[in-house]
Coordinates of C-alpha atoms in Angstrom, one line a residue:
X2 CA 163.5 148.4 82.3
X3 CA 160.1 149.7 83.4
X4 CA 161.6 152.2 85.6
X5 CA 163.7 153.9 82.9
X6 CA 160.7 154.1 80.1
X7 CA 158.7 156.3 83.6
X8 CA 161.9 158.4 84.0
X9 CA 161.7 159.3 80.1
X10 CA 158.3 160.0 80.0
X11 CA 158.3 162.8 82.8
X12 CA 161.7 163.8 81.3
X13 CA 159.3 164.2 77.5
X14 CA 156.9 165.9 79.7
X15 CA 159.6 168.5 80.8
X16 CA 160.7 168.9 77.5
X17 CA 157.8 169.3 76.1
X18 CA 156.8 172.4 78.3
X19 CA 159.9 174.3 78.1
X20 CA 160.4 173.9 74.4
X21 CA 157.2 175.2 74.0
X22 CA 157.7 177.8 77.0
X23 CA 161.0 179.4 74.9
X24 CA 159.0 179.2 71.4
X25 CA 155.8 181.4 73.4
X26 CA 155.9 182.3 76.7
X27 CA 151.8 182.2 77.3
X28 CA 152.3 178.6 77.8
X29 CA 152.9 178.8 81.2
X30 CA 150.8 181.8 81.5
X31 CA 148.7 180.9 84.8
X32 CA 145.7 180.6 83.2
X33 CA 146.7 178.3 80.3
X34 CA 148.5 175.8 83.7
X35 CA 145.5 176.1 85.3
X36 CA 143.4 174.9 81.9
X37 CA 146.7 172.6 81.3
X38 CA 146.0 170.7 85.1
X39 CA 142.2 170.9 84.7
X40 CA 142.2 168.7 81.4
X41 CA 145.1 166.6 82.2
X42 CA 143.2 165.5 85.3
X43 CA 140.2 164.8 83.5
X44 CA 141.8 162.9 81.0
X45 CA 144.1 161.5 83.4
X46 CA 141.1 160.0 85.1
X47 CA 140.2 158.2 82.1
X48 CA 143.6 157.2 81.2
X49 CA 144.0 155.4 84.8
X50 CA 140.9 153.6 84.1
X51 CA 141.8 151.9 80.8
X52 CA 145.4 151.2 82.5
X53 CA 143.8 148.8 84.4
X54 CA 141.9 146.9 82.1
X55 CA 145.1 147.1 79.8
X56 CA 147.0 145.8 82.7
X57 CA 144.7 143.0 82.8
X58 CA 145.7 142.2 78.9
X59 CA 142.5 143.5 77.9
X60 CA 141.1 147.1 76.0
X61 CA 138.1 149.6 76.9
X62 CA 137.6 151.3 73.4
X63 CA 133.9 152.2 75.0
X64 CA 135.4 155.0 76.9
X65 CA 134.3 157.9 74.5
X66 CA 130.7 156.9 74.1
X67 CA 130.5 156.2 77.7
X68 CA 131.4 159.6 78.7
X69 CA 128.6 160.7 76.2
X70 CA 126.0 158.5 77.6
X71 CA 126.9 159.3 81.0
X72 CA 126.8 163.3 80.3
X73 CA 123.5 162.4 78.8
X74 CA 122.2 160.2 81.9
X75 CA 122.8 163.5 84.1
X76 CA 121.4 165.6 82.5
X77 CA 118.2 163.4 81.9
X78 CA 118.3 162.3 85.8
X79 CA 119.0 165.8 86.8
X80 CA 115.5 167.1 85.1
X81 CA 116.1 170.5 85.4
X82 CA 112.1 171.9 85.1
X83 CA 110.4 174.9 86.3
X84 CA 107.0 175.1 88.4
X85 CA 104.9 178.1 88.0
X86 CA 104.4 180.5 91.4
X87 CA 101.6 182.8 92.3
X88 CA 103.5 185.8 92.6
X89 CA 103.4 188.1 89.2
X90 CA 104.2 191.9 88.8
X91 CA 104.7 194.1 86.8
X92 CA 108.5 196.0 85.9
X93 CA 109.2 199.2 87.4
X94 CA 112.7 199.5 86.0
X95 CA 115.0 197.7 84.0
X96 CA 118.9 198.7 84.5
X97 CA 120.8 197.1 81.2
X98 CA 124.5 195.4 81.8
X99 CA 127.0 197.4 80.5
X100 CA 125.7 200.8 81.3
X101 CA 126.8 203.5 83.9
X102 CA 123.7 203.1 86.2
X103 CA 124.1 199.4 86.3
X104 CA 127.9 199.7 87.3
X105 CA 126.6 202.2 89.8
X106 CA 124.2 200.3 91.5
X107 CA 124.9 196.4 90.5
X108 CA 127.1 194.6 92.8
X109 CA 130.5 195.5 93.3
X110 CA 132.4 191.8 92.4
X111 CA 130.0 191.0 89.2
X112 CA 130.0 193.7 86.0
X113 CA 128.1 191.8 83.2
X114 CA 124.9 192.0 85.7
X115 CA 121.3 193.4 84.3
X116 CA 118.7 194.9 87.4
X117 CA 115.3 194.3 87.1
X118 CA 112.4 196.3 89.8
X119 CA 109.5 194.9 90.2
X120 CA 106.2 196.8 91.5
X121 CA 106.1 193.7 94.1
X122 CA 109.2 192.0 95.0
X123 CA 108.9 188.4 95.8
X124 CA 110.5 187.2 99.5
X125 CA 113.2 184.9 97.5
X126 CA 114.6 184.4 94.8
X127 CA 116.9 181.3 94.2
X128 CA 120.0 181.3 91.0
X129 CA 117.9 179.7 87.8
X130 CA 114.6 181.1 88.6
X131 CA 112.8 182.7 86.0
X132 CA 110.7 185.6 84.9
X133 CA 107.9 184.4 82.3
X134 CA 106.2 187.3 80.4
X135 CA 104.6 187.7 77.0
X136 CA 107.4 188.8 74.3
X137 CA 107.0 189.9 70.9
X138 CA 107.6 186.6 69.4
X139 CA 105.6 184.8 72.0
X140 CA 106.1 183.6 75.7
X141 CA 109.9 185.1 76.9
X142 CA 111.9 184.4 80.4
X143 CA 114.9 185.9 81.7
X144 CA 116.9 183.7 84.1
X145 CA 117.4 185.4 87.4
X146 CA 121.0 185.3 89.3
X147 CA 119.6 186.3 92.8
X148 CA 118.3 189.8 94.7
X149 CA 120.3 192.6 95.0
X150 CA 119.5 195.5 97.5
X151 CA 121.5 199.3 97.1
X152 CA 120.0 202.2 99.0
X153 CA 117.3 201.3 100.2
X154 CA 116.2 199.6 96.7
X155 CA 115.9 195.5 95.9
X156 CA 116.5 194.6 92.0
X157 CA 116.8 191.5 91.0
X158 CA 119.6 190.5 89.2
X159 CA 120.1 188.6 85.6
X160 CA 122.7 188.3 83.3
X161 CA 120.7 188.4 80.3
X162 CA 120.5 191.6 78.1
X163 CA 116.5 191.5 79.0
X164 CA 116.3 193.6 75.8
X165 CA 112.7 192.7 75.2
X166 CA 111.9 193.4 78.5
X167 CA 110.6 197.1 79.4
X168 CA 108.8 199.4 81.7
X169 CA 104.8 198.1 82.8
X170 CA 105.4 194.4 81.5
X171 CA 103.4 191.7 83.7
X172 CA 106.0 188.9 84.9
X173 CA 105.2 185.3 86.6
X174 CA 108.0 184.1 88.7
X175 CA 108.6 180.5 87.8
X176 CA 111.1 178.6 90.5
X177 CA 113.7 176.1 89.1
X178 CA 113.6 172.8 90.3
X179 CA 116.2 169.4 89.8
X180 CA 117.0 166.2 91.5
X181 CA 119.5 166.9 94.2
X182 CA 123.3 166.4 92.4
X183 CA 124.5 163.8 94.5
X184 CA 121.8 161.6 93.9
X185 CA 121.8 162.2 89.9
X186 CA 125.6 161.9 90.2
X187 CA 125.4 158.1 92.0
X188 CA 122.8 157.0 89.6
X189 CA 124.7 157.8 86.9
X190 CA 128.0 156.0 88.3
X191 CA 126.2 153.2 89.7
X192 CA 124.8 153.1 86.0
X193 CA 128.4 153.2 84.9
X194 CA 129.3 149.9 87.3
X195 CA 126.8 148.1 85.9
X196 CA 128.2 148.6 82.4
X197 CA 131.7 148.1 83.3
X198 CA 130.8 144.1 84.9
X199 CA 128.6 143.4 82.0
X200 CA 131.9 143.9 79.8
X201 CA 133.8 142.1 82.4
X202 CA 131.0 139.1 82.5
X203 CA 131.2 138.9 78.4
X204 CA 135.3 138.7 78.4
X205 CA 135.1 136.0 81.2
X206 CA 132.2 134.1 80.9
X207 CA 131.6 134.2 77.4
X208 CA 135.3 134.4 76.7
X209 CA 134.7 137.1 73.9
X210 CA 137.2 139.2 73.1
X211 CA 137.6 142.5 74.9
X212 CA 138.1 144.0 71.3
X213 CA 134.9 142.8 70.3
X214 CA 132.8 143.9 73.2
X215 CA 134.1 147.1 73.8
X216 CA 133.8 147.8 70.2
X217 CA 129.7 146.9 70.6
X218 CA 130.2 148.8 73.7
X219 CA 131.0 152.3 71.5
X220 CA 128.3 151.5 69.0
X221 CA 125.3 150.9 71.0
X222 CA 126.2 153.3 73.9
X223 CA 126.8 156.8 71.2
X224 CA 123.6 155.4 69.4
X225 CA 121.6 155.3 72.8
X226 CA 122.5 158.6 73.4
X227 CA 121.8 159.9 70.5
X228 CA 118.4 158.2 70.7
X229 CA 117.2 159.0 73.9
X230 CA 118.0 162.8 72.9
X231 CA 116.9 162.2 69.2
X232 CA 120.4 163.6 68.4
X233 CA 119.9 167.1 70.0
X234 CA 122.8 168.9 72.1
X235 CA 120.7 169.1 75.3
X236 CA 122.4 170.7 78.6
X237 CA 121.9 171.2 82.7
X238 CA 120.7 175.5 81.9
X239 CA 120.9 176.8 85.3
X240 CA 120.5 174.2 87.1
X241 CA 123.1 173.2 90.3
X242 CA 124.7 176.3 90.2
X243 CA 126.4 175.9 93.9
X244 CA 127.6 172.1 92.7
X245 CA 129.0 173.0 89.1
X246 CA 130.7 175.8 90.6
X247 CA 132.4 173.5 93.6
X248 CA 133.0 170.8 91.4
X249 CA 134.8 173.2 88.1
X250 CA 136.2 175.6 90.7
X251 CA 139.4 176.1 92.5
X252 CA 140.8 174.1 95.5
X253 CA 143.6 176.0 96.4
X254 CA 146.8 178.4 94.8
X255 CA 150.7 177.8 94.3
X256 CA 153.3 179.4 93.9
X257 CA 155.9 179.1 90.8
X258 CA 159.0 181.0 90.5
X259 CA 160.0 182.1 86.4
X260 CA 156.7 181.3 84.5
X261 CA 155.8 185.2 85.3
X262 CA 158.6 186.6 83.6
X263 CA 158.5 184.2 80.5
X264 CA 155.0 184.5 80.3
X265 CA 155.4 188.2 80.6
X266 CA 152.8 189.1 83.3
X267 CA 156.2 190.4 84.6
X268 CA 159.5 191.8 84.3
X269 CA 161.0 190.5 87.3
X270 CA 162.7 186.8 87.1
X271 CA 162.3 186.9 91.4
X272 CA 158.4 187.0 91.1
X273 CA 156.7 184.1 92.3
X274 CA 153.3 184.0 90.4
X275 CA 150.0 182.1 91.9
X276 CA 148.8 179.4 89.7
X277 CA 145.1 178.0 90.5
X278 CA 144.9 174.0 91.4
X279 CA 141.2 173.1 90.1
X280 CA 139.2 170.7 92.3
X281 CA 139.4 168.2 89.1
X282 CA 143.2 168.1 90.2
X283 CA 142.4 166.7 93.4
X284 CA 140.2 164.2 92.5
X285 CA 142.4 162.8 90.1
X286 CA 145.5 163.2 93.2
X287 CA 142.9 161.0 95.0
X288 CA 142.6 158.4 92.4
X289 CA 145.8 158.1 91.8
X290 CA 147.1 157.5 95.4
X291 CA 144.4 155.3 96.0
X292 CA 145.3 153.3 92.3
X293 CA 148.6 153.6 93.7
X294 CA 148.5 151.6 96.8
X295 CA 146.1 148.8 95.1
X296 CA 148.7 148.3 92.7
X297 CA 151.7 148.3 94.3
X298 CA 150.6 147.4 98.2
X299 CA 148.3 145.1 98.4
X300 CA 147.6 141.3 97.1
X301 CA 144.9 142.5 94.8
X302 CA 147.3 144.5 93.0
X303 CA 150.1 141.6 92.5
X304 CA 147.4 139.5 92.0
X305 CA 146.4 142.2 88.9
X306 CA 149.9 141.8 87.3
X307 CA 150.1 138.2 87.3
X308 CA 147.0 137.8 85.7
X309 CA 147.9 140.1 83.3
X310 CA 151.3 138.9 82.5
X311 CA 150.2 135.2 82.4
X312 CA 146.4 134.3 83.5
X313 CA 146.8 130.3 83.3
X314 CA 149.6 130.5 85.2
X315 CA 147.8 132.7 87.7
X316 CA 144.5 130.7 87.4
X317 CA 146.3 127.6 88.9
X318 CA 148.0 129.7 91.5
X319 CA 144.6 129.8 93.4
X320 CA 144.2 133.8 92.0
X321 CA 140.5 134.2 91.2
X322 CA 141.3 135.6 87.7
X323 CA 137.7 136.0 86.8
X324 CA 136.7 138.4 89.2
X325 CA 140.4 140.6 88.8
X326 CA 139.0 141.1 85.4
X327 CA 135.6 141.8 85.9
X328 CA 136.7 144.2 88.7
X329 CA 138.9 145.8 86.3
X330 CA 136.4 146.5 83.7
X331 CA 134.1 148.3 86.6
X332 CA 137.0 150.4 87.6
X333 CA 137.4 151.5 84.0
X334 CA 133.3 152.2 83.4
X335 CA 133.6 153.8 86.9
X336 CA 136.3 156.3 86.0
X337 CA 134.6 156.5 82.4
X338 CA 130.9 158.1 84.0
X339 CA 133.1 160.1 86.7
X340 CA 134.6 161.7 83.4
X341 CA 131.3 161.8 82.3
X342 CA 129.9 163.5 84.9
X343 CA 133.2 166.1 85.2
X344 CA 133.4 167.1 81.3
X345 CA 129.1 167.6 81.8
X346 CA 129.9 170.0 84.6
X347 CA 132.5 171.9 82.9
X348 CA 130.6 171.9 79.6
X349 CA 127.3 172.6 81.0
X350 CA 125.6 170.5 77.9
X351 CA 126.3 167.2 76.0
X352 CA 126.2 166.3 72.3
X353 CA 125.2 163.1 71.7
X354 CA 127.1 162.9 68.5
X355 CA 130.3 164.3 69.3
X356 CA 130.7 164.8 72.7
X357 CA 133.6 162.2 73.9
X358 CA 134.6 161.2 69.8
X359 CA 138.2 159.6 70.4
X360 CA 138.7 159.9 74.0
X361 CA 139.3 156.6 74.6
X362 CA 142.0 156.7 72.0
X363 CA 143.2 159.4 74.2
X364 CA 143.3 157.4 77.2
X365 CA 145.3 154.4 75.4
X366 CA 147.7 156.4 74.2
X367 CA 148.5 158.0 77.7
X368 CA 148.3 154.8 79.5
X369 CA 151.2 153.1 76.8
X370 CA 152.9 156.6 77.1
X371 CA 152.8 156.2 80.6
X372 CA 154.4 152.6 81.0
X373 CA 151.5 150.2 80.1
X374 CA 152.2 147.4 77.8
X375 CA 149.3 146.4 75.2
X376 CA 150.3 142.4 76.4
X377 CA 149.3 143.3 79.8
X378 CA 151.3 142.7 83.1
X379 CA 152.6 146.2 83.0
X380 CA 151.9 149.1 84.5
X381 CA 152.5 152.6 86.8
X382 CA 150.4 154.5 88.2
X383 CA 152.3 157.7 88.2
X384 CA 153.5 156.8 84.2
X385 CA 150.0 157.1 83.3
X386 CA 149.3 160.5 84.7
X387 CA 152.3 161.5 83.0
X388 CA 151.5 160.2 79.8
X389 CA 147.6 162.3 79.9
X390 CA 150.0 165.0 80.9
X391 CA 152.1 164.6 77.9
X392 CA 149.2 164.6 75.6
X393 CA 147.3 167.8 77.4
X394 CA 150.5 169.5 77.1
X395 CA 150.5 168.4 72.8
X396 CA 147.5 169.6 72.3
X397 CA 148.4 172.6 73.9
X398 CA 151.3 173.4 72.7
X399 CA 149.4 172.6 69.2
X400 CA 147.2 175.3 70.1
X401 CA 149.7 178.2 71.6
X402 CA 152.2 178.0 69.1
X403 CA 150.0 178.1 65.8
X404 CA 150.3 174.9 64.6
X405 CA 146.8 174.1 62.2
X406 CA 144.7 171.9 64.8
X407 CA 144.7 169.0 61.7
X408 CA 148.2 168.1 62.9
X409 CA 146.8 167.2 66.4
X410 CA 145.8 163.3 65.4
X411 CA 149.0 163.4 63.8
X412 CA 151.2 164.4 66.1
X413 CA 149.5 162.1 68.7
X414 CA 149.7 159.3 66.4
X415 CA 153.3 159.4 66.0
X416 CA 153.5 159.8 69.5
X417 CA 151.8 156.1 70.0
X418 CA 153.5 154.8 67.1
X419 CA 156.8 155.8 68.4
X420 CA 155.9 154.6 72.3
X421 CA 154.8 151.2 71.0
X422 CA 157.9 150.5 69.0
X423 CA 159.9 151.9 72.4
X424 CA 157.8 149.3 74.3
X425 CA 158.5 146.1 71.7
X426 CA 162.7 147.3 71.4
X427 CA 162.5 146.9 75.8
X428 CA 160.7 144.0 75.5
X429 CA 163.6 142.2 73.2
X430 CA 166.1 143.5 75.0
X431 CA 165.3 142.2 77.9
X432 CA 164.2 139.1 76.8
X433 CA 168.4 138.9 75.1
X434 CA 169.6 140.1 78.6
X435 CA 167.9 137.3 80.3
X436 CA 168.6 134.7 78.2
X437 CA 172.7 135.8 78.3
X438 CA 172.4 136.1 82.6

């Protein structure tokens, strides 16, 4: 039974994409895939996570205001501040993006790059620094992008306009300085455990219901981040420009044949076309193998199902049900602040008060899609990612073919709606088919 609903679901996923691709070919342009794989990963991530709580016959409906708080958390750990230097001069020359002298003498792979000379030019200058200066409206900085030398001459390099910046000003450098990522990036997940097991701790020793607490869970985390940032859209500015870039970047290319010619980058139907895989892809290609084995290798995984299919029954089969469950929850929180964490990156800011608004009705919906049942017991890994995929791929599709954006809760909606009636009609006839066997 459970087989045949995964089959259908990639086979939805294929129709999907080339209904769309013969109604307007820029859906499979390469840069729309590459959006397409970037936000089905990151969804996918989240989608995996609520699987297996939902696979435990439970619900995560903090999932959205996690992902807020967590954005939040980073940025707040990260503490992107600037110290003052010693080193001020004043501007010798100011070379505007856009213009002819700047294309001349700016650096060959970057266009939209302003040049600044100084009468003194400092020994370094790291991406995020800043030059302080007295404006017309008051203290002004323009963030620096690094040095740039061209015959014989150093500029350094900005990509703001610097319009109020001109000939004789006096500048302060001012250095940018953050907690290392990887350190504000396991705070913020270890944060995210925590969360997870106190869920997991109020289903099983309190026996509340995971409704309940996940529901108090969406309140109190959006309202804490919209306190602790009293409700402002606050953001990482220039801070971990290597890491962001790693992170949101691409891990490799590959080829696909067609999708040039129906896009129209090209009139030949032989052309292969190079399609970027973003690092977001991977990770979630990690998870899933990983989620993978556990559920369908190793004891903890059967052990997963039974619970979730019939947790007395499991209880007296020696299976420590308690800790499955908590477990489960952390998973979830886990993949939650990862999300978190990822969408911060690729946003570069948070809003408290919007940022992650439904997601986790995202994530249920592509973990149904994708073969989970709402009683529990149930569940693929692969089914999941399929069913994120199907709902990147609606959004999409919303967006490339002109359909008003209102219809996307519809169309996702019915698309629930009509999984959840699919999953009851299996459920009965499979229940008839045993009883005639």
């Amino acid at each position: 039974m459970w087989p045949t609903k995964n089959i259908g679901i990639f086979l939805l996923l294929l129709a999907i994409m080339v209904i769309a691709s013969l109604i307007n070919g820029s859906f499979v342009d390469p840069a729309n895939l590459k959006t397409l794989i970037r936000d089905t990963s990151l969804y996918g991530l989240i989608s995996l996570g609520v699987a297996v709580v939902i696979i435990t016959g439970g619900i995560d409906l903090s999932i959205g205001s996690m992902i807020a708080l967590c954005g939040v958390m980073l940025v707040q750990v990260v503490n992107v501040h600037y110290e003052p230097t010693d080193f001020t001069a004043s501007v010798s020359q100011v070379v505007r993006q856009g213009s002819e002298l700047a294309a001349t003498l700016g650096p060959s792979d970057e266009s939209d790059l302003s040049l600044i000379r100084l009468s003194t030019m400092p020994d370094t200058v790291n991406e995020g620094d800043r030059l302080v200066y007295s404006g017309v409206t008051g203290q002004s900085f323009v963030s620096l992008a690094g040095i740039h030398q061209t015959d014989g001459t150093t500029f350094l390099t900005t990509r703001d306009t610097a319009r109020s910046l001109s000939v004789g000003t006096q500048v302060q450098l001012e250095t940018i300085a953050y907690t290392p990522p990887l350190l504000a990036c396991s705070l913020v997940l270890g944060f995210a455990g925590l969360l997870g097991c106190i869920h997991g701790i109020l289903v099983t020793w309190l026996r509340l219901q995971p409704f309940v607490v996940t529901l108090c869970g969406l309140l109190i985390y959006r309202g804490a981040a919209r306190v602790w940032t009293g409700d402002d859209q606050i953001g990482l500015q220039n801070a971990l420009p290597g890491f962001k870039a790693a992170i949101t970047g691409t891990a490799f290319q590959f080829p696909l044949p067609l999708i040039g010619r129906i896009s129209g980058a090209t009139d030949d139907w032989s052309a292969w076309v190079w399609v970027d895989f973003p690092v977001t892809g991977v990770l979630l290609v990690l998870v899933g193998i990983v989620g993978w084995v556990l559920l369908n290798r190793t004891v903890w995984g059967r052990h997963l199902l039974a619970t979730g299919q019939n947790e007395t029954a499991a209880r007296y089969s020696g299976v420590s049900t308690d800790r499955l469950v908590i477990a489960a929850y952390v998973v979830c929180s886990l993949l939650a602040g990862l999300a978190g964490i990822l969408f911060t990156l690729e946003w570069n800011s948070v809003q408290p008060g919007s940022s992650g608004n439904f997601y986790e009705l995202y994530a249920i919906a592509a973990a149904v899609l994708g073969g989970c049942s709402l009683r529990g017991g149930q569940g693929a890994v692969l089914g999941v990612i399929a069913g994120a995929a199907v709902m990147r791929c609606l959004y999409k599709a919303i967006v490339v073919l002109g359909i008003p954006q209102e219809w996307e809760m519809v169309i996702i909606g019915m698309a629930l709606l009509c999984s959840v009636i699919v999953d009851e009609v299996l459920r009965r006839l499979g229940g008839k088919t045993s009883k005639a066997g």
